[in-house]
Short mmCIF file of C-alpha atoms and ligand atoms in Angstrom, two decimals:
data_model
loop_
_atom_site.label_atom_id
_atom_site.label_comp_id
_atom_site.label_asym_id
_atom_site.label_seq_id
_atom_site.Cartn_x
_atom_site.Cartn_y
_atom_site.Cartn_z
CA MET A 1 -71.54 161.73 131.19
CA LEU A 2 -70.61 159.50 128.27
CA LEU A 3 -71.45 156.40 130.25
CA LYS A 4 -74.79 157.87 131.27
CA THR A 5 -75.66 158.60 127.64
CA ALA A 6 -74.65 155.12 126.64
CA LEU A 7 -76.81 153.59 129.37
CA LEU A 8 -79.73 155.71 128.31
CA LEU A 9 -79.32 154.59 124.72
CA VAL A 10 -79.39 150.88 125.46
CA PRO A 11 -83.07 150.54 126.42
CA VAL A 12 -84.13 152.81 123.55
CA ALA A 13 -82.29 150.64 121.04
CA HIS A 14 -83.97 147.58 122.51
CA VAL A 15 -87.42 149.07 122.25
CA LEU A 16 -86.87 150.02 118.62
CA MET A 17 -85.33 146.74 117.56
CA LEU A 18 -87.34 144.33 115.52
CA ASP A 19 -86.79 141.15 117.41
CA ASN A 20 -88.87 138.60 115.55
CA GLY A 21 -86.33 135.89 114.73
CA LEU A 22 -87.77 135.68 111.22
CA LEU A 23 -86.18 135.20 107.80
CA ARG A 24 -82.97 133.51 108.83
CA THR A 25 -82.79 132.70 105.13
CA PRO A 26 -84.10 135.01 102.36
CA PRO A 27 -87.90 134.96 102.02
CA MET A 28 -89.44 133.10 99.09
CA GLY A 29 -92.88 133.57 97.65
CA TRP A 30 -95.08 135.49 95.30
CA LEU A 31 -95.68 139.23 95.18
CA ALA A 32 -98.39 140.83 93.07
CA TRP A 33 -96.80 144.09 91.97
CA GLU A 34 -94.51 143.63 88.95
CA ARG A 35 -96.95 141.48 87.00
CA PHE A 36 -100.36 142.67 88.14
CA ARG A 37 -99.61 146.30 89.12
CA CYS A 38 -102.62 148.40 90.04
CA ASN A 39 -105.17 146.73 87.81
CA THR A 40 -108.42 147.45 89.62
CA ASN A 41 -110.66 146.88 86.62
CA CYS A 42 -112.46 143.81 87.90
CA ASP A 43 -115.49 144.45 85.71
CA GLU A 44 -113.61 144.01 82.47
CA ASP A 45 -110.60 142.00 83.64
CA PRO A 46 -111.85 139.89 86.56
CA LYS A 47 -109.11 137.27 86.31
CA ASN A 48 -106.22 139.73 86.56
CA CYS A 49 -107.42 142.56 88.74
CA ILE A 50 -106.11 143.08 92.28
CA SER A 51 -108.76 141.20 94.26
CA GLU A 52 -109.06 138.48 96.87
CA TRP A 53 -109.91 136.11 94.05
CA LEU A 54 -106.51 136.67 92.39
CA PHE A 55 -104.70 135.99 95.67
CA MET A 56 -106.74 132.84 96.29
CA GLU A 57 -105.96 131.62 92.80
CA MET A 58 -102.26 132.22 93.32
CA ALA A 59 -102.43 130.54 96.74
CA ASP A 60 -103.95 127.47 95.13
CA ARG A 61 -101.25 127.40 92.48
CA LEU A 62 -98.49 127.80 95.08
CA VAL A 63 -99.72 124.63 96.70
CA GLN A 64 -100.81 122.55 93.72
CA ASP A 65 -97.76 123.20 91.56
CA GLY A 66 -95.26 122.38 94.28
CA TRP A 67 -94.05 125.90 95.06
CA ARG A 68 -94.94 125.85 98.75
CA ASP A 69 -93.08 122.63 99.38
CA LEU A 70 -89.95 124.13 97.83
CA GLY A 71 -90.14 127.13 100.18
CA TYR A 72 -92.18 129.68 98.23
CA VAL A 73 -94.59 130.31 101.10
CA TYR A 74 -95.23 134.05 101.10
CA LEU A 75 -98.32 135.26 99.24
CA ASN A 76 -97.90 139.01 99.23
CA ILE A 77 -100.37 141.75 98.47
CA ASP A 78 -98.87 144.99 97.14
CA ASP A 79 -100.42 148.39 96.45
CA CYS A 80 -104.07 149.10 95.60
CA TRP A 81 -105.85 146.90 98.15
CA ILE A 82 -106.95 149.71 100.48
CA GLY A 83 -110.54 151.00 100.46
CA GLY A 84 -110.03 153.70 103.09
CA ARG A 85 -110.35 154.06 106.86
CA ASP A 86 -113.47 153.50 108.94
CA ALA A 87 -114.87 155.90 111.55
CA SER A 88 -112.27 154.77 114.11
CA GLY A 89 -109.43 155.32 111.65
CA ARG A 90 -108.88 151.62 111.05
CA LEU A 91 -107.77 150.53 107.58
CA VAL A 92 -110.33 148.71 105.50
CA PRO A 93 -109.79 146.93 102.19
CA ASP A 94 -111.63 147.85 99.03
CA ALA A 95 -115.06 146.35 99.67
CA LYS A 96 -115.76 145.36 96.12
CA ARG A 97 -112.45 143.65 95.40
CA PHE A 98 -111.84 142.20 98.89
CA PRO A 99 -115.43 141.54 100.06
CA HIS A 100 -114.40 139.00 102.73
CA GLY A 101 -111.63 141.15 104.17
CA ILE A 102 -107.93 140.57 104.79
CA ALA A 103 -108.38 138.32 107.84
CA PHE A 104 -110.28 135.92 105.61
CA LEU A 105 -107.45 135.92 103.09
CA ALA A 106 -104.88 135.34 105.84
CA ASP A 107 -106.92 132.40 107.13
CA TYR A 108 -107.13 131.02 103.62
CA ALA A 109 -103.35 131.32 103.18
CA HIS A 110 -102.69 129.73 106.58
CA SER A 111 -105.09 126.85 105.89
CA LEU A 112 -102.85 126.01 102.93
CA GLY A 113 -99.58 126.32 104.83
CA LEU A 114 -98.80 129.72 103.30
CA LYS A 115 -98.14 133.15 104.82
CA LEU A 116 -99.82 136.41 103.87
CA GLY A 117 -97.96 139.65 103.25
CA ILE A 118 -99.48 143.11 102.99
CA TYR A 119 -98.40 146.57 101.80
CA GLU A 120 -98.58 150.05 103.27
CA ASP A 121 -96.71 153.32 102.81
CA MET A 122 -94.98 155.52 105.39
CA GLY A 123 -96.51 158.68 103.96
CA LYS A 124 -99.74 160.45 103.20
CA LEU A 125 -100.50 158.18 100.25
CA THR A 126 -99.22 154.92 98.79
CA CYS A 127 -97.35 155.22 95.51
CA MET A 128 -100.62 154.65 93.63
CA GLY A 129 -102.52 157.17 95.75
CA TYR A 130 -104.27 155.02 98.37
CA PRO A 131 -104.29 156.07 102.06
CA GLY A 132 -100.87 155.77 103.72
CA THR A 133 -99.91 155.26 107.34
CA THR A 134 -98.90 158.62 108.78
CA LEU A 135 -96.92 158.81 112.02
CA ASP A 136 -100.09 159.03 114.11
CA LYS A 137 -101.49 155.89 112.48
CA VAL A 138 -98.46 153.59 112.71
CA VAL A 139 -99.38 151.86 115.96
CA GLN A 140 -103.02 151.38 115.02
CA ASP A 141 -102.09 149.97 111.60
CA ALA A 142 -99.54 147.55 113.09
CA GLN A 143 -102.24 146.31 115.45
CA THR A 144 -104.73 145.94 112.61
CA PHE A 145 -102.26 143.87 110.58
CA ALA A 146 -101.57 141.67 113.61
CA GLU A 147 -105.28 141.19 114.28
CA TRP A 148 -105.75 140.14 110.68
CA LYS A 149 -102.90 137.62 111.24
CA VAL A 150 -100.74 139.09 108.52
CA ASP A 151 -97.20 137.64 108.34
CA MET A 152 -95.23 140.29 106.46
CA LEU A 153 -95.47 144.02 105.88
CA LYS A 154 -93.86 145.89 102.99
CA LEU A 155 -93.72 149.53 104.01
CA ASP A 156 -93.18 151.80 101.03
CA GLY A 157 -91.98 155.40 101.10
CA CYS A 158 -93.91 157.48 98.56
CA TYR A 159 -95.34 160.86 99.64
CA SER A 160 -93.20 161.05 102.77
CA THR A 161 -90.38 163.34 103.85
CA PRO A 162 -86.94 162.08 104.95
CA GLU A 163 -87.86 163.14 108.49
CA GLU A 164 -91.10 161.18 108.46
CA ARG A 165 -89.25 158.11 107.20
CA ALA A 166 -86.51 158.48 109.83
CA GLU A 167 -89.14 158.48 112.54
CA GLY A 168 -91.69 156.23 110.89
CA TYR A 169 -89.70 153.11 109.98
CA PRO A 170 -88.24 152.55 113.47
CA LYS A 171 -91.63 153.38 114.92
CA MET A 172 -93.31 150.74 112.77
CA ALA A 173 -90.64 148.17 113.71
CA ALA A 174 -91.35 148.83 117.38
CA ALA A 175 -95.11 148.75 116.81
CA LEU A 176 -94.93 145.43 114.97
CA ASN A 177 -92.77 144.04 117.75
CA ALA A 178 -95.23 145.24 120.36
CA THR A 179 -98.10 143.33 118.74
CA GLY A 180 -96.42 140.07 119.78
CA ARG A 181 -97.14 138.59 116.36
CA PRO A 182 -94.02 137.74 114.34
CA ILE A 183 -94.44 139.93 111.25
CA ALA A 184 -91.55 140.12 108.80
CA PHE A 185 -90.76 143.73 107.99
CA SER A 186 -89.75 144.79 104.47
CA CYS A 187 -88.57 148.39 104.38
CA SER A 188 -88.37 150.48 101.22
CA TRP A 189 -86.69 153.24 103.25
CA PRO A 190 -83.13 153.04 101.80
CA ALA A 191 -84.43 153.17 98.21
CA TYR A 192 -85.91 156.59 99.02
CA GLU A 193 -82.59 157.91 100.39
CA GLY A 194 -80.45 156.90 97.42
CA GLY A 195 -79.47 153.53 98.91
CA LEU A 196 -76.04 154.53 100.23
CA PRO A 197 -74.40 155.85 103.40
CA PRO A 198 -74.30 158.36 104.92
CA ALA A 199 -77.96 158.94 104.02
CA VAL A 200 -78.65 155.26 104.70
CA ASN A 201 -77.64 153.71 108.01
CA TYR A 202 -77.41 150.01 107.25
CA SER A 203 -76.58 149.02 110.83
CA LEU A 204 -79.83 150.56 111.98
CA LEU A 205 -81.74 148.95 109.12
CA ALA A 206 -80.39 145.52 110.03
CA GLU A 207 -81.82 146.03 113.51
CA ILE A 208 -85.28 147.15 112.49
CA CYS A 209 -86.00 145.50 109.13
CA ASN A 210 -85.82 141.91 107.87
CA LEU A 211 -85.26 143.06 104.30
CA TRP A 212 -85.03 146.33 102.45
CA ARG A 213 -85.28 147.63 98.95
CA ASN A 214 -82.04 149.50 98.18
CA TYR A 215 -82.68 150.68 94.66
CA ASP A 216 -85.10 151.29 91.78
CA ASP A 217 -88.15 149.22 90.92
CA ILE A 218 -87.61 146.32 88.58
CA GLN A 219 -89.44 146.48 85.24
CA ASP A 220 -90.11 143.64 82.82
CA SER A 221 -86.93 143.94 80.77
CA TRP A 222 -83.35 142.68 80.64
CA ASP A 223 -82.11 146.29 80.72
CA SER A 224 -83.82 146.70 84.06
CA VAL A 225 -82.15 143.55 85.43
CA LEU A 226 -78.77 144.81 84.23
CA SER A 227 -79.23 148.27 85.71
CA ILE A 228 -80.05 146.76 89.10
CA LEU A 229 -77.15 144.32 88.89
CA ASP A 230 -74.76 147.11 87.90
CA TRP A 231 -75.79 149.27 90.82
CA PHE A 232 -75.44 146.42 93.30
CA MET A 233 -72.00 145.56 91.93
CA GLN A 234 -70.82 149.15 91.88
CA HIS A 235 -71.62 149.32 95.59
CA GLN A 236 -70.90 145.75 96.63
CA ASP A 237 -68.28 146.77 99.18
CA ILE A 238 -71.01 148.59 101.07
CA LEU A 239 -73.92 146.24 100.43
CA GLN A 240 -72.34 142.81 100.73
CA PRO A 241 -71.39 143.01 104.42
CA VAL A 242 -74.75 144.33 105.62
CA ALA A 243 -76.76 141.26 104.58
CA GLY A 244 -77.09 138.22 106.81
CA PRO A 245 -79.59 135.93 108.52
CA GLY A 246 -82.67 137.98 109.40
CA HIS A 247 -81.71 141.04 107.34
CA TRP A 248 -81.36 141.05 103.57
CA ASN A 249 -80.73 143.41 100.67
CA ASP A 250 -83.63 143.21 98.21
CA PRO A 251 -82.84 143.87 94.53
CA ASP A 252 -86.60 143.45 93.84
CA MET A 253 -88.79 140.77 92.27
CA LEU A 254 -87.99 137.96 89.86
CA LEU A 255 -89.33 138.58 86.35
CA ILE A 256 -89.19 134.93 85.33
CA GLY A 257 -92.39 133.81 83.60
CA ASN A 258 -93.26 137.27 82.25
CA PHE A 259 -92.62 138.91 78.89
CA GLY A 260 -89.24 140.63 79.06
CA LEU A 261 -86.62 137.90 79.52
CA SER A 262 -85.37 135.11 77.27
CA LEU A 263 -84.77 131.74 78.91
CA GLU A 264 -81.05 132.48 79.17
CA GLN A 265 -81.81 135.79 80.84
CA ALA A 266 -84.28 134.12 83.18
CA GLN A 267 -81.59 131.64 84.23
CA ALA A 268 -79.21 134.55 84.67
CA GLN A 269 -81.56 136.54 86.90
CA MET A 270 -82.20 133.51 89.09
CA ALA A 271 -78.48 132.76 89.38
CA LEU A 272 -77.44 136.35 90.07
CA TRP A 273 -80.19 136.95 92.63
CA THR A 274 -79.10 133.74 94.34
CA ILE A 275 -75.50 134.96 94.49
CA LEU A 276 -76.86 138.15 96.06
CA ALA A 277 -78.70 136.13 98.75
CA ALA A 278 -81.78 137.98 97.51
CA PRO A 279 -85.38 137.33 98.46
CA LEU A 280 -87.00 135.14 95.80
CA PHE A 281 -90.31 136.84 95.16
CA MET A 282 -91.85 135.72 91.91
CA SER A 283 -94.19 138.21 90.33
CA THR A 284 -95.77 136.34 87.50
CA ASP A 285 -98.96 134.61 86.50
CA LEU A 286 -98.53 131.18 88.06
CA ARG A 287 -101.54 129.96 86.04
CA THR A 288 -99.76 130.28 82.72
CA MET A 289 -96.11 129.56 83.45
CA SER A 290 -94.11 127.47 80.97
CA VAL A 291 -92.37 124.29 82.04
CA GLN A 292 -88.96 125.82 81.25
CA ASN A 293 -89.56 128.79 83.52
CA MET A 294 -90.88 126.51 86.24
CA ASP A 295 -87.74 124.43 85.98
CA ILE A 296 -85.61 127.51 86.60
CA LEU A 297 -87.61 128.69 89.60
CA GLN A 298 -88.03 125.21 91.04
CA ASN A 299 -84.42 124.05 90.59
CA PRO A 300 -83.74 122.37 93.95
CA LEU A 301 -80.00 123.04 93.93
CA ILE A 302 -80.35 126.75 93.21
CA ILE A 303 -82.96 127.02 95.98
CA LYS A 304 -80.60 125.22 98.33
CA ILE A 305 -77.86 127.71 97.46
CA ASN A 306 -80.17 130.70 97.86
CA GLN A 307 -81.28 129.35 101.22
CA ASP A 308 -77.82 128.47 102.52
CA PRO A 309 -77.87 128.74 106.32
CA LEU A 310 -74.72 130.89 106.54
CA GLY A 311 -76.60 133.63 104.71
CA ILE A 312 -73.48 135.24 103.28
CA GLN A 313 -74.11 137.48 100.29
CA GLY A 314 -71.81 136.80 97.36
CA ARG A 315 -69.61 139.14 95.36
CA ARG A 316 -68.43 139.74 91.84
CA ILE A 317 -64.85 138.49 91.88
CA ARG A 318 -63.86 139.02 88.23
CA LYS A 319 -64.76 141.42 85.48
CA GLU A 320 -62.94 140.64 82.27
CA LYS A 321 -62.92 142.33 78.88
CA SER A 322 -66.11 144.25 79.82
CA TYR A 323 -68.33 141.28 78.99
CA ILE A 324 -67.39 138.34 81.23
CA GLU A 325 -68.03 138.44 84.95
CA VAL A 326 -67.54 135.82 87.63
CA PHE A 327 -69.47 135.82 90.90
CA MET A 328 -68.86 133.77 94.02
CA ARG A 329 -70.94 133.12 97.11
CA PRO A 330 -69.45 131.21 100.05
CA LEU A 331 -71.72 128.46 101.38
CA SER A 332 -71.84 126.15 104.35
CA ASN A 333 -69.71 122.96 104.45
CA GLU A 334 -66.87 124.75 102.62
CA ALA A 335 -68.91 124.78 99.44
CA SER A 336 -69.42 127.79 97.21
CA ALA A 337 -71.53 128.91 94.30
CA LEU A 338 -69.85 130.24 91.16
CA VAL A 339 -71.64 132.08 88.40
CA PHE A 340 -69.97 132.76 85.06
CA PHE A 341 -71.94 135.47 83.30
CA SER A 342 -71.61 136.75 79.72
CA ARG A 343 -72.88 140.12 78.53
CA ARG A 344 -72.06 139.27 74.94
CA THR A 345 -74.82 139.44 72.36
CA ASP A 346 -73.26 137.39 69.58
CA MET A 347 -72.53 133.75 70.27
CA PRO A 348 -71.69 131.33 73.09
CA TYR A 349 -68.36 132.33 74.60
CA ARG A 350 -65.69 129.87 75.70
CA TYR A 351 -64.32 131.18 78.95
CA GLN A 352 -61.20 129.56 80.28
CA SER A 353 -60.04 129.78 83.85
CA SER A 354 -58.83 127.74 86.83
CA LEU A 355 -59.82 127.68 90.47
CA ALA A 356 -56.38 129.05 91.38
CA GLN A 357 -57.08 132.07 89.17
CA LEU A 358 -60.34 132.52 91.05
CA ASN A 359 -58.45 132.50 94.37
CA PHE A 360 -59.50 129.06 95.57
CA ASN A 361 -57.23 127.00 97.77
CA ARG A 362 -54.62 125.45 95.48
CA SER A 363 -53.99 122.40 97.64
CA MET A 364 -57.57 121.10 97.56
CA THR A 365 -59.43 119.04 94.99
CA TYR A 366 -62.93 120.11 94.12
CA GLU A 367 -65.97 118.79 92.35
CA ALA A 368 -68.63 120.98 90.76
CA GLU A 369 -72.23 120.37 89.86
CA ASP A 370 -73.55 122.49 87.01
CA VAL A 371 -76.73 123.85 88.55
CA TYR A 372 -78.77 124.01 85.35
CA SER A 373 -77.47 121.00 83.37
CA GLY A 374 -76.79 118.70 86.32
CA ASP A 375 -73.38 117.78 84.87
CA ILE A 376 -70.66 116.87 87.36
CA ILE A 377 -67.18 118.23 86.79
CA SER A 378 -64.75 116.25 88.94
CA GLY A 379 -61.06 116.33 89.71
CA LEU A 380 -60.77 120.11 89.75
CA ARG A 381 -57.42 120.95 91.27
CA GLY A 382 -56.26 124.51 91.71
CA GLU A 383 -54.22 124.57 88.53
CA THR A 384 -56.67 122.57 86.39
CA ASN A 385 -57.72 124.64 83.40
CA PHE A 386 -61.40 124.42 82.64
CA THR A 387 -63.61 125.96 79.98
CA VAL A 388 -67.22 126.98 80.46
CA ILE A 389 -69.38 127.82 77.47
CA ILE A 390 -71.58 130.78 78.36
CA ASN A 391 -74.48 131.71 76.12
CA PRO A 392 -75.18 135.39 75.29
CA SER A 393 -76.78 137.18 78.26
CA GLY A 394 -76.62 133.84 80.04
CA VAL A 395 -74.83 132.09 82.85
CA VAL A 396 -73.12 128.90 83.80
CA MET A 397 -73.63 128.25 87.49
CA TRP A 398 -71.64 125.79 89.59
CA TYR A 399 -72.15 124.39 93.03
CA LEU A 400 -68.55 123.74 94.04
CA TYR A 401 -67.40 121.61 96.97
CA PRO A 402 -64.05 120.23 98.12
CA ILE A 403 -63.45 116.52 97.90
CA LYS A 404 -62.01 115.36 101.17
CA ASN A 405 -58.90 113.27 100.78
CA LEU A 406 -59.93 110.04 102.52
CA GLU A 407 -56.38 108.71 102.98
CA MET A 408 -55.29 111.94 104.56
CA SER A 409 -58.22 112.06 106.97
CA GLN A 410 -57.72 108.41 108.00
CA GLN A 411 -54.12 108.95 109.04
C1 GLA B 1 -93.20 151.52 94.62
C2 GLA B 1 -92.49 150.23 95.00
C3 GLA B 1 -92.97 149.08 94.15
C4 GLA B 1 -94.47 148.93 94.29
C5 GLA B 1 -95.16 150.23 93.94
C6 GLA B 1 -96.64 150.18 94.25
O1 GLA B 1 -92.84 151.95 93.33
O2 GLA B 1 -91.10 150.37 94.92
O3 GLA B 1 -92.32 147.89 94.50
O4 GLA B 1 -94.77 148.55 95.60
O5 GLA B 1 -94.62 151.33 94.66
O6 GLA B 1 -97.29 151.36 93.96
#
């Protein structure tokens, strides 16, 4: 009987699995929500309202300012694009703000080497009150997105019951799969169930979603960054193992370039999100970004670390005196990323440690590249004491790699 049940379960699991081979490294791109919200006032604020024009402007910036070539290829629409449904029940965009339709926008993105993401909600209404995709509409909506040549779907969870979500998210994964178009699937499901087992089944999520929001929405403030970081760290034993190539935890968008973070805090968010192997979705006005913020977001070494092919999420490995924390993410080629983070609010703090204290192999010699300054720190043996100077609410981030002993390897 057991065997029979098991055999019966196998094909079902296959049908429900999202098998798109996408996002072997965390997605990178631009997402409208945090910065542009549900501004639909195109009459008075035409340059900032949610409209095809805004997305085309951002697409142009992604290309012209070098973002695309660094990997920021997703151009993602969030809430407030929907106009309603036509007589056949098919979704249509707001006619005034998206007069050429979503297929046009997808073509525009593709012509520039970008990918287009869209947003829907597994409930009666989206969070801002636009029509959602109820259970009877899931298949039709997946087909519509595929026909439009959309490349990613963020499926939110407002105005839905736990039962509808439990049925709806796997159903959407299967429906996207059935379209034959590879569409990355971003699921807000766990965030609506409190983000933790047993209410959240992370093994199932890893099979049906490419990324998922675990926790609250980010807001444009340092407090918000800290509250998200704290929650992820409090639950890192649960969350760290469930991330990997094709399926990522999503602590939400990057705030860099907006109004709430100092430059130190912007560097810190970028470093900490990179340790978390998080999606790098900017949500900012790319038309007005400062050079300093661009430097943070376009730092080639930090992008390389974020995009490491092993796709292992990092962990907090030290918490000292309530204000110094050390994070480590293992990388390919025996390298690792280290982030030294200070919560102090007074002055730069001199933190002293050694690689042995941080549990690195004592018999190896390492070299580190400071990700933000470019400085090289060489000759780091296990016992070598080093000091990093960490600014208030800032980080020092190292890319650390072992130096192979040539004589040894030649013998
Ligand atoms: C929810 C999501 C946000 C955003 C808004 C849109 O709050 O978590 O990321 O999509 O809805 O209304």
